[in-house]
Amino acid sequence: MSQTTTSDRDGIASLLPEFNYRRLGLYLVIMLFVAFFVSPIWTGLVTSFKPPGQATQPLLPPGPELFTLDSWSRALDNLGRGFVNSFAMAVPATLVNVLLASTAAYGLTLVDWRRQMLVVLLFVFGIFIPYQAILVPLDNFWTNIFPLAKGLAIGNVTVIPANQRWGTLAELAITHVAYGIPICFLLFRSYYKTISKELIEAAKVDGASVTRIYTRIVLPLSTPMIGVVLIYQFTQIWNEFLFSLTLIGSSADQAATITLILSGIGADLSGTNFPLRMAAAFLAALPTIIIYVLFAEQFAEGLSAG
Amino acid sequence: MESSQDAVAGAGTGEHAVEDRRARLRRFWKSDFVRSAPYWGIPLLLMGLAVYGGIIWNILISLTDYQGFLERPDYGNLDLEMYRQALSDSAVHLTARNTFVLLVAFTSVSLVLGLFLAVLLDRDIREKSKVQTIYLLPMALSFVVTAQFWLWMYNYNDGLVNTVIGLFGLGPYNWIGNPSLVLGAVIFALIWQFSGYTMVVFLAGLQSISNDQFEAARVDGASIFKTYWRVIIPQLKSSSVSAAVVLMIFALKIFTFLYAMFGTYRPPKGTDVLATLMVREAFQLQKWAYSASIATILLAMSLLVIAPYLYYQYREGAL
């Protein structure tokens, strides 16, 4: 908690010239909530450096005689495969998502045609459906109808060789793309609404085609929103769990994603190894925490627009 | 009209009509609808198959008796048997009640706390953006991650929650093991994760209200509390509705947090909800048709929330 106490002191010191009880109360309440939001993360962090079985006094960091990195190195061993799998799945899925959502939002926002609102509604509705409502068909589709992990052959020609690990990850990535389109679509649409109609009209009068307007005008103007959607959607896919559990099933599987491995870590018959769990939780969250710290504003924008 | 023209122009009109059709076809071919079709059509196809194809297929499966490790469901014999079973299943009643409690408590407290935090930060304070970043941080974490943190927070012997309330001479309580406490404990953890989100939504709403209104209220001698209560909060209606819808839908489908916290398909009875029941019936017990019917019930409940919201948004032209 050293962080919070220092900024606390700064806050009060700055108030001294115009000391005022109401203002002091305000800062105290703000700091109280900082403690509220940080404490579960803080206690996890200090616990991850303690040896299992000696993780008492949840707020205090371990003394030098207890300090250990064992849990972190064990967690890294366990999660290594998950890191590779999650990156291999999340990065392409996010990129394709951004592309498809941006083109869809362009065709349904900046190009005018009758009754397009019906299609817009179809997309927007897709944001809100609970995934449980498609989970049984989804499993059935990838197991019985289109088992990509078992390879794909047309006649006798093998188009995609069978590969349990990468095939399953490809299934997962495609699933994420399909169900991620609606929210990314809405983000792009809300942004495209702010692009001036006159600009598009002028280009049209000059004889620019639908494609030309997209590549020459809309896409270059989209850069800030592409950033927002990349950050938002990567975080979502990285953090997601239900699809991984459905398509991969076990944390022992070669294709297991990081959240799947994390959900089964540090639990055995002798009880829960909390230091290991906390270290693993931090490692699994690391990419999203880095992205969040660097791009907090874009993340907030993505959240509030969605 | 056409027949009289036919009579006058004779053979010429045949050509004319063909040309007319061709011109119309050409115009249609060049129309924005066709030219933009690849842009929205491909995403629509993929998303449509996944979402709407999935929903229809799920309803179809819920009408069969599909279970176990069968190859394919038998679509020859459709009936509502699974829904009859679901509606008389005591597990469904229990989980529906828990779902309802979770939905109401989680949504309302997150909204109120988020509004409070937004009002707190909607003024000139130092390091405002840093504070905001900290409040929103839990929202960037996976539920699998936060579930681990909270499992540790609620630990009976060494958890922070029991340590803190111990300072006030209370507890220790067995937050996870006690069936009457566990739902409240889960809701509290979810509020911790989501109130930063509602705060951001409300802050965006507050920023669109002009400062003149604060000034006017101050000139009228209204207290800060009265200004917010009478003038500002009523204008946050649309922010509140959007945030409430997102929270309610989340409460209906919550699965990951519970699975990750308890490490099994079966959370303790006190916090078992429809969403976990559905996944358990499907992927642990292989009762595909039965779980599909529970999923359809969940979908219907979400529709009750989404449909009025989307209609309202559509009418306001906000979509």
XYZ file of C-alpha atoms in Angstrom:
625
model
C 0.000 0.000 0.000
C 3.051 2.278 -0.075
C 1.844 3.753 -3.377
C -1.471 4.918 -2.034
C -0.040 6.479 1.085
C 2.465 8.590 -0.843
C -0.094 10.006 -3.251
C -2.379 10.518 -0.271
C 0.252 12.736 1.321
C 0.752 14.636 -1.927
C -2.972 15.237 -2.184
C -3.232 16.685 1.299
C -0.041 18.739 0.997
C -1.353 20.393 -2.149
C -4.443 21.444 -0.249
C -2.634 23.173 2.572
C -2.579 26.687 1.083
C -6.362 26.689 0.657
C -7.183 24.288 3.446
C -10.753 23.338 3.412
C -12.547 20.482 5.178
C -14.879 19.664 2.331
C -11.984 19.255 -0.071
C -10.088 17.133 2.451
C -13.149 14.908 2.841
C -13.397 14.565 -0.928
C -9.797 13.397 -1.239
C -10.204 11.005 1.685
C -13.216 9.374 0.035
C -11.358 9.150 -3.275
C -8.382 7.497 -1.561
C -10.674 5.124 0.284
C -12.017 3.903 -3.048
C -8.519 3.657 -4.506
C -7.763 1.298 -1.605
C -11.000 -0.587 -2.287
C -10.166 -1.166 -5.957
C -6.475 -1.905 -5.454
C -6.562 -4.114 -2.346
C -7.582 -7.438 -4.001
C -4.820 -6.934 -6.561
C -2.300 -5.824 -3.936
C -2.947 -8.737 -1.588
C -2.623 -11.098 -4.548
C 0.688 -9.549 -5.499
C 2.323 -9.765 -2.063
C 1.004 -13.298 -1.575
C 2.600 -14.465 -4.828
C 6.058 -13.790 -3.288
C 5.413 -15.867 -0.166
C 6.062 -19.596 0.199
C 2.884 -21.697 0.149
C 1.630 -22.422 3.645
C 3.192 -19.259 5.054
C 0.968 -16.763 3.292
C -0.420 -14.994 6.337
C -1.008 -11.275 6.912
C -2.543 -10.591 3.502
C -1.601 -6.898 3.270
C 2.069 -7.126 4.183
C 4.829 -8.007 1.741
C 6.957 -10.993 2.804
C 10.043 -10.297 4.898
C 13.442 -10.923 3.244
C 13.729 -14.365 4.879
C 10.436 -15.518 3.318
C 10.653 -13.780 -0.067
C 10.652 -16.279 -2.939
C 10.107 -16.316 -6.684
C 9.329 -20.053 -6.747
C 5.641 -19.554 -7.434
C 6.392 -17.239 -10.348
C 8.767 -19.660 -12.028
C 6.375 -22.565 -11.474
C 3.522 -20.491 -12.866
C 5.612 -19.571 -15.891
C 6.330 -23.259 -16.538
C 2.636 -24.078 -16.354
C 1.421 -21.141 -18.427
C 4.092 -21.070 -21.154
C 2.075 -23.135 -23.622
C -1.023 -21.065 -22.824
C 0.801 -17.842 -23.703
C 1.743 -19.189 -27.122
C -1.753 -20.565 -27.753
C -3.574 -17.450 -26.634
C -1.374 -15.153 -28.715
C -1.615 -17.409 -31.761
C -5.400 -17.329 -31.477
C -6.092 -13.789 -30.270
C -3.855 -11.762 -32.605
C -5.244 -12.996 -35.959
C -8.785 -13.058 -34.586
C -8.503 -9.428 -33.460
C -7.092 -8.275 -36.803
C -9.773 -10.010 -38.857
C -12.392 -8.669 -36.476
C -11.226 -5.110 -36.988
C -11.243 -5.513 -40.768
C -14.706 -7.095 -41.009
C -16.299 -4.761 -38.471
C -14.867 -1.696 -40.166
C -16.101 -2.683 -43.640
C -19.523 -3.623 -42.260
C -19.863 -0.333 -40.422
C -18.789 1.540 -43.568
C -21.327 -0.233 -45.784
C -24.104 0.355 -43.276
C -23.299 3.878 -42.104
C -21.609 5.918 -44.818
C -23.194 4.258 -47.838
C -26.885 5.057 -47.982
C -29.486 2.562 -49.106
C -33.049 1.793 -48.179
C -33.924 -0.415 -45.204
C -30.321 -0.710 -44.056
C -31.540 -0.133 -40.501
C -32.875 -3.695 -40.476
C -29.372 -5.041 -41.079
C -27.963 -2.650 -38.488
C -30.460 -4.023 -35.969
C -29.344 -7.578 -36.750
C -25.771 -6.632 -35.943
C -26.598 -4.684 -32.788
C -28.800 -7.435 -31.425
C -25.873 -9.831 -31.785
C -23.998 -7.891 -29.095
C -26.436 -8.847 -26.398
C -27.169 -12.521 -26.852
C -25.975 -14.737 -23.988
C -23.485 -17.202 -25.443
C -25.206 -20.058 -23.636
C -27.922 -19.757 -26.285
C -25.544 -20.953 -29.025
C -23.166 -23.150 -27.056
C -24.650 -26.572 -27.846
C -24.838 -25.912 -31.609
C -21.358 -24.401 -31.527
C -19.914 -27.555 -29.983
C -21.905 -29.711 -32.395
C -20.712 -27.673 -35.374
C -17.008 -28.017 -34.615
C -17.283 -31.669 -33.533
C -19.690 -33.157 -36.067
C -20.278 -30.808 -39.005
C -16.957 -29.105 -39.601
C -14.189 -30.696 -37.504
C -11.376 -28.426 -38.626
C -8.978 -29.955 -36.103
C -9.321 -33.289 -37.922
C -8.237 -31.608 -41.130
C -10.139 -30.752 -44.264
C -10.131 -32.793 -47.444
C -11.992 -32.242 -50.701
C -12.243 -35.631 -52.339
C -8.824 -37.171 -51.822
C -6.984 -33.883 -51.707
C -5.999 -32.728 -48.258
C -6.609 -28.995 -48.093
C -5.852 -28.597 -44.397
C -3.880 -31.348 -42.657
C -5.240 -32.684 -39.395
C -3.633 -31.009 -36.421
C -5.309 -31.241 -33.062
C -3.562 -28.264 -31.497
C -3.521 -25.660 -34.253
C -6.766 -26.855 -35.766
C -8.590 -26.372 -32.471
C -7.037 -22.935 -32.074
C -8.197 -22.028 -35.583
C -11.721 -23.115 -34.647
C -11.500 -20.926 -31.561
C -10.201 -17.943 -33.538
C -12.996 -18.218 -36.122
C -15.544 -18.444 -33.310
C -14.150 -15.300 -31.715
C -14.248 -13.445 -35.031
C -17.879 -14.384 -35.679
C -19.158 -13.398 -32.244
C -16.887 -10.372 -31.932
C -18.144 -8.664 -35.087
C -21.286 -7.067 -33.546
C -19.568 -5.101 -30.762
C -16.709 -3.991 -33.031
C -19.273 -3.040 -35.663
C -21.044 -0.779 -33.174
C -17.779 0.889 -32.142
C -16.899 1.657 -35.767
C -20.431 2.761 -36.551
C -20.543 5.254 -33.696
C -17.277 6.673 -35.009
C -18.273 6.763 -38.673
C -21.384 8.725 -37.750
C -19.076 11.596 -36.810
C -17.372 11.674 -40.236
C -18.879 14.534 -42.212
C -21.415 13.477 -44.822
C -20.338 16.383 -47.055
C -16.895 14.892 -47.429
C -18.325 11.600 -48.660
C -20.840 13.366 -50.897
C -18.145 15.533 -52.458
C -16.044 12.478 -53.271
C -19.082 10.829 -54.779
C -19.811 13.837 -56.972
C -16.219 13.637 -58.158
C -16.991 10.132 -59.313
C -15.234 8.152 -56.592
C -16.519 4.594 -56.290
C -17.682 2.938 -53.070
C -14.355 1.115 -52.832
C -12.312 4.222 -53.519
C -14.129 6.203 -50.858
C -13.401 3.451 -48.358
C -9.705 3.032 -49.112
C -8.881 6.698 -49.730
C -11.073 8.541 -47.246
C -12.714 6.351 -44.627
C -9.869 3.993 -43.804
C -7.249 6.714 -43.256
C -9.725 8.612 -41.066
C -10.425 5.451 -39.033
C -6.986 5.204 -37.445
C -8.003 6.321 -33.928
C -10.975 3.964 -33.863
C -8.918 1.084 -35.232
C -6.671 1.598 -32.211
C -9.620 1.558 -29.816
C -11.105 -1.602 -31.343
C -7.746 -3.407 -31.481
C -7.149 -2.755 -27.803
C -10.688 -3.511 -26.728
C -11.139 -6.669 -28.759
C -7.699 -8.117 -28.029
C -8.400 -7.718 -24.314
C -11.796 -9.358 -24.699
C -10.484 -12.350 -26.622
C -7.455 -12.790 -24.377
C -9.670 -12.752 -21.276
C -12.423 -14.959 -22.679
C -13.033 -18.355 -21.130
C -16.362 -19.952 -22.073
C -15.492 -20.603 -25.735
C -12.113 -22.052 -24.726
C -13.786 -24.365 -22.244
C -16.362 -25.464 -24.823
C -14.020 -26.070 -27.750
C -10.909 -27.240 -25.899
C -12.382 -28.625 -22.694
C -9.401 -29.534 -20.554
C -6.518 -27.460 -19.248
C -4.258 -30.448 -20.001
C -5.032 -30.182 -23.729
C -2.195 -29.107 -26.039
C -4.372 -26.267 -27.347
C -5.360 -24.945 -23.903
C -5.494 -21.156 -23.778
C -4.073 -19.170 -20.912
C -7.384 -18.614 -19.124
C -8.161 -22.329 -19.361
C -4.838 -23.320 -17.785
C -5.187 -20.632 -15.130
C -8.613 -21.916 -14.077
C -7.140 -25.277 -13.105
C -3.840 -24.202 -11.590
C -2.702 -24.653 -7.989
C -5.604 -26.838 -6.878
C -5.006 -30.396 -5.710
C -6.201 -32.710 -2.985
C -3.991 -31.107 -0.359
C -5.757 -27.761 -0.819
C -5.248 -24.588 -2.788
C -1.738 -23.282 -3.371
C -2.579 -19.578 -3.220
C 0.877 -18.114 -3.935
C 1.061 -20.188 -7.126
C -2.451 -19.155 -8.102
C -1.744 -15.478 -7.532
C 1.501 -15.577 -9.508
C -0.256 -17.369 -12.359
C -3.137 -14.885 -12.279
C -0.685 -11.992 -12.625
C 1.219 -13.673 -15.437
C -2.009 -14.421 -17.318
C -3.181 -10.845 -16.864
C 0.173 -9.304 -17.757
C -0.446 -8.582 -21.467
C -3.823 -6.992 -20.747
C -2.430 -4.996 -17.814
C 0.404 -3.647 -19.996
C -2.032 -2.710 -22.737
C -4.355 -1.149 -20.188
C -1.652 0.952 -18.532
C -0.422 2.179 -21.918
C -3.823 2.783 -23.490
C -6.235 3.336 -20.603
C -8.042 6.104 -22.481
C -8.758 4.009 -25.562
C -9.900 1.143 -23.384
C -12.315 3.410 -21.521
C -13.587 4.778 -24.822
C -14.249 1.281 -26.118
C -16.104 0.378 -22.944
C -18.291 3.442 -22.743
C -19.229 3.367 -26.427
C -20.073 -0.315 -26.234
C -50.982 2.418 -70.344
C -48.544 -0.150 -71.597
C -51.040 -1.914 -73.848
C -52.051 1.334 -75.592
C -48.382 2.153 -76.068
C -47.904 -1.330 -77.444
C -50.692 -0.739 -79.959
C -49.193 2.524 -81.159
C -45.480 1.726 -81.199
C -45.802 -1.893 -82.291
C -42.581 -3.823 -82.656
C -40.388 -0.979 -81.316
C -41.595 -1.406 -77.723
C -40.193 -4.913 -77.346
C -36.745 -3.514 -77.835
C -37.627 -0.585 -75.669
C -38.737 -2.800 -72.802
C -35.578 -4.901 -73.016
C -33.462 -1.794 -73.041
C -35.428 -0.435 -70.145
C -34.848 -3.596 -68.178
C -31.188 -3.525 -69.068
C -30.877 0.062 -67.963
C -32.601 -0.729 -64.728
C -30.326 -3.705 -64.198
C -27.315 -1.558 -64.924
C -28.528 1.071 -62.517
C -29.193 -1.599 -59.896
C -25.765 -3.095 -60.535
C -24.193 0.307 -60.033
C -26.365 1.194 -57.069
C -24.838 1.777 -53.673
C -26.720 -1.223 -52.338
C -24.932 -3.649 -54.657
C -21.601 -1.876 -54.604
C -21.474 -1.845 -50.823
C -22.789 -5.410 -50.494
C -19.374 -7.085 -50.138
C -18.533 -4.648 -47.370
C -21.405 -5.560 -45.086
C -22.478 -8.842 -46.690
C -19.470 -10.957 -45.735
C -19.488 -9.925 -42.061
C -23.277 -10.308 -42.020
C -23.033 -13.827 -43.410
C -20.441 -14.933 -40.871
C -22.098 -13.223 -37.915
C -25.597 -14.206 -39.064
C -24.732 -17.879 -39.332
C -23.008 -17.851 -35.956
C -25.616 -15.854 -34.059
C -28.968 -16.444 -35.740
C -28.109 -19.817 -37.227
C -26.889 -20.816 -33.783
C -30.057 -19.628 -32.055
C -32.362 -21.436 -34.484
C -30.300 -24.606 -34.300
C -30.307 -24.424 -30.515
C -34.097 -24.148 -30.419
C -34.310 -27.099 -32.799
C -32.040 -29.203 -30.586
C -34.102 -28.242 -27.530
C -37.120 -29.871 -29.216
C -35.341 -33.246 -29.594
C -34.255 -35.778 -26.949
C -30.559 -35.453 -27.838
C -28.215 -36.634 -25.076
C -25.067 -38.651 -24.426
C -22.253 -39.089 -26.917
C -24.530 -39.611 -29.899
C -23.272 -38.612 -33.307
C -26.200 -36.443 -34.373
C -29.461 -35.334 -32.808
C -32.620 -36.974 -34.171
C -34.742 -34.214 -35.696
C -37.552 -36.560 -36.719
C -39.422 -36.351 -33.486
C -39.881 -32.823 -32.121
C -41.786 -31.942 -28.974
C -41.784 -29.605 -25.996
C -40.919 -32.335 -23.490
C -37.642 -30.660 -22.442
C -39.386 -27.397 -21.613
C -41.981 -29.272 -19.559
C -39.152 -30.953 -17.653
C -37.273 -27.692 -17.189
C -40.277 -25.835 -15.819
C -40.907 -28.519 -13.212
C -37.237 -29.051 -12.287
C -36.428 -27.842 -8.771
C -32.840 -27.079 -9.846
C -34.229 -24.658 -12.445
C -36.420 -22.983 -9.814
C -33.519 -22.586 -7.413
C -31.118 -21.252 -10.037
C -33.768 -18.933 -11.472
C -34.259 -17.426 -8.019
C -30.498 -16.972 -7.545
C -30.239 -15.450 -11.021
C -32.948 -12.956 -10.146
C -31.364 -11.955 -6.820
C -27.977 -11.581 -8.472
C -29.403 -9.542 -11.352
C -31.278 -7.082 -9.134
C -28.642 -6.636 -6.418
C -25.642 -6.535 -8.748
C -27.236 -4.155 -11.264
C -28.660 -1.686 -8.761
C -25.625 -1.446 -6.478
C -23.206 -1.175 -9.427
C -25.302 1.635 -10.902
C -25.549 3.571 -7.643
C -21.862 3.128 -6.788
C -20.808 4.018 -10.348
C -22.933 7.166 -10.246
C -21.453 8.114 -6.887
C -17.896 7.650 -8.188
C -18.669 9.604 -11.350
C -20.071 12.536 -9.362
C -17.033 12.309 -7.075
C -14.617 12.581 -9.990
C -16.613 15.016 -12.106
C -14.792 18.062 -10.770
C -11.408 19.633 -10.639
C -9.182 17.230 -8.740
C -5.521 16.355 -8.917
C -4.429 13.243 -10.761
C -7.990 12.712 -11.922
C -7.085 10.510 -14.872
C -4.841 8.334 -12.707
C -7.631 7.816 -10.206
C -9.999 6.964 -13.018
C -7.512 4.457 -14.430
C -7.254 2.732 -11.049
C -11.036 2.570 -10.610
C -11.430 1.008 -14.045
C -8.504 -1.402 -13.736
C -10.546 -4.450 -12.599
C -12.535 -4.195 -15.838
C -9.380 -4.900 -17.873
C -8.843 -8.201 -16.049
C -10.288 -11.547 -16.999
C -12.933 -13.039 -14.726
C -10.641 -16.030 -14.385
C -8.029 -13.692 -12.892
C -10.327 -11.714 -10.606
C -11.960 -14.923 -9.387
C -8.542 -16.066 -8.103
C -8.026 -12.753 -6.312
C -11.410 -12.911 -4.632
C -11.046 -16.534 -3.641
C -7.975 -15.426 -1.738
C -9.750 -12.314 -0.360
C -12.477 -14.552 1.083
C -10.068 -17.148 2.522
C -11.224 -18.058 6.015
C -7.897 -17.845 7.855
C -5.710 -15.465 5.900
C -8.050 -13.582 3.598
C -8.138 -9.797 3.637
C -11.913 -9.588 4.134
C -11.864 -11.475 7.419
C -8.746 -9.580 8.490
C -10.424 -6.208 7.898
C -13.728 -7.012 9.570
C -11.706 -8.603 12.398
C -10.423 -5.097 13.183
C -14.014 -4.174 14.025
C -14.433 -7.269 16.169
C -16.546 -9.095 13.595
C -16.224 -12.503 12.028
C -14.425 -14.474 10.852
C -17.047 -15.678 8.404
C -16.803 -18.574 5.986
C -17.765 -16.500 2.947
C -17.386 -19.302 0.415
C -18.529 -22.263 2.507
C -21.642 -20.747 4.048
C -24.583 -21.146 1.616
C -26.326 -18.022 2.877
C -23.234 -15.818 2.467
C -21.737 -17.058 -0.792
C -24.166 -15.302 -3.168
C -23.585 -11.990 -1.416
C -19.828 -12.554 -1.564
C -19.974 -13.220 -5.313
C -22.160 -10.158 -5.911
C -19.766 -7.973 -3.910
C -16.801 -9.159 -5.984
C -18.698 -8.478 -9.222
C -19.620 -4.995 -8.030
C -15.924 -4.400 -7.379
C -15.190 -5.373 -10.958
C -18.019 -3.477 -12.680
C -18.536 -0.216 -10.804
C -15.563 1.306 -12.642
C -17.417 0.562 -15.854
C -20.645 2.241 -14.746
C -18.547 5.175 -13.524
C -17.055 5.631 -17.004
C -20.493 5.523 -18.623
C -21.856 8.105 -16.178
C -18.779 10.318 -16.526
C -19.327 10.413 -20.299
C -22.931 11.414 -19.619
C -21.937 14.079 -17.090
C -19.403 15.609 -19.446
C -22.103 16.242 -22.030
C -24.042 18.392 -19.545
C -22.949 22.000 -19.842
C -21.465 23.870 -16.905
C -24.125 26.561 -17.270
C -26.607 24.324 -15.561
C -24.389 23.988 -12.507
C -23.928 27.761 -12.530
C -27.647 28.425 -12.835
C -28.400 26.098 -9.950
C -25.712 27.722 -7.849
C -27.092 31.188 -8.553
C -30.479 29.902 -7.422
C -28.818 28.925 -4.167
C -29.304 25.169 -4.559
C -26.981 22.926 -2.573
C -24.626 20.580 -4.417
C -26.734 17.621 -3.411
C -29.939 19.280 -4.646
C -28.288 20.341 -7.899
C -27.334 16.774 -8.691
C -30.583 15.245 -7.521
C -32.940 17.676 -9.289
C -30.995 18.907 -12.303
C -28.162 16.582 -13.248
C -29.261 13.018 -12.489
C -32.538 13.247 -14.465
C -30.442 14.033 -17.536
C -28.440 10.842 -17.122
C -31.407 8.680 -18.015
C -29.985 7.319 -21.251
C -26.574 6.572 -19.680
C -28.316 4.733 -16.845
C -30.463 2.702 -19.217
C -27.483 1.622 -21.365
C -25.394 0.692 -18.339
C -28.305 -1.145 -16.720
C -28.916 -3.209 -19.862
C -25.260 -4.211 -20.117
C -25.172 -5.168 -16.420
C -28.411 -7.144 -16.560
C -27.322 -9.117 -19.612
C -24.039 -9.828 -17.893
C -25.851 -11.027 -14.760
C -27.949 -13.405 -16.849
C -25.007 -15.037 -18.565
C -22.457 -15.013 -15.734
C -20.534 -18.256 -15.873
C -16.800 -17.688 -16.075
C -16.421 -16.005 -12.705
C -18.288 -18.772 -10.905
C -16.503 -21.582 -12.737
C -13.085 -20.043 -12.097
C -13.787 -19.304 -8.452
C -15.003 -22.765 -7.537
C -12.999 -24.713 -10.115
C -15.954 -26.859 -11.157
C -19.121 -26.854 -13.223
C -21.089 -26.989 -9.991
C -20.818 -23.850 -7.849
C -22.208 -24.107 -4.286
C -25.997 -24.275 -4.185
C -26.321 -20.769 -2.820
C -24.783 -19.243 -5.932
C -25.788 -21.702 -8.645
C -27.475 -19.765 -11.465
C -29.290 -20.649 -14.701
C -26.192 -19.951 -16.782
C -24.012 -22.394 -14.812
C -26.808 -24.970 -14.724
C -27.066 -24.803 -18.524
C -23.345 -25.324 -19.129
C -23.199 -28.112 -16.554
C -26.145 -30.025 -18.053
C -24.485 -29.789 -21.456
C -20.779 -30.291 -20.967
C -20.643 -32.313 -17.774
C -23.795 -34.424 -18.121
C -24.151 -34.429 -21.931
C -27.878 -33.660 -21.691
C -27.744 -31.587 -24.866
C -31.448 -31.152 -25.554
C -32.256 -30.335 -21.940
C -29.494 -27.749 -21.669
C -30.577 -26.271 -25.009
C -34.041 -25.705 -23.544
C -32.554 -23.923 -20.511
C -30.473 -21.850 -22.927
C -33.625 -20.869 -24.804
C -35.237 -19.799 -21.525
C -32.147 -17.681 -20.803
C -32.349 -16.164 -24.262
C -36.014 -15.316 -23.731
C -35.144 -13.583 -20.452
C -32.429 -11.561 -22.180
C -34.898 -10.627 -24.916
C -37.167 -9.141 -22.264
C -34.306 -6.773 -21.447
C -32.889 -6.152 -24.932
C -36.006 -5.755 -27.070
C -37.463 -2.713 -25.272
C -34.000 -1.192 -25.091
C -33.260 -1.570 -28.791
C -36.740 -0.298 -29.662
C -36.153 2.766 -27.483
C -32.731 3.350 -29.043
C -34.131 2.863 -32.535
C -36.937 5.372 -31.938
C -34.444 7.905 -30.580
C -32.331 7.392 -33.687
C -29.393 6.460 -31.499
C -28.437 3.200 -33.179
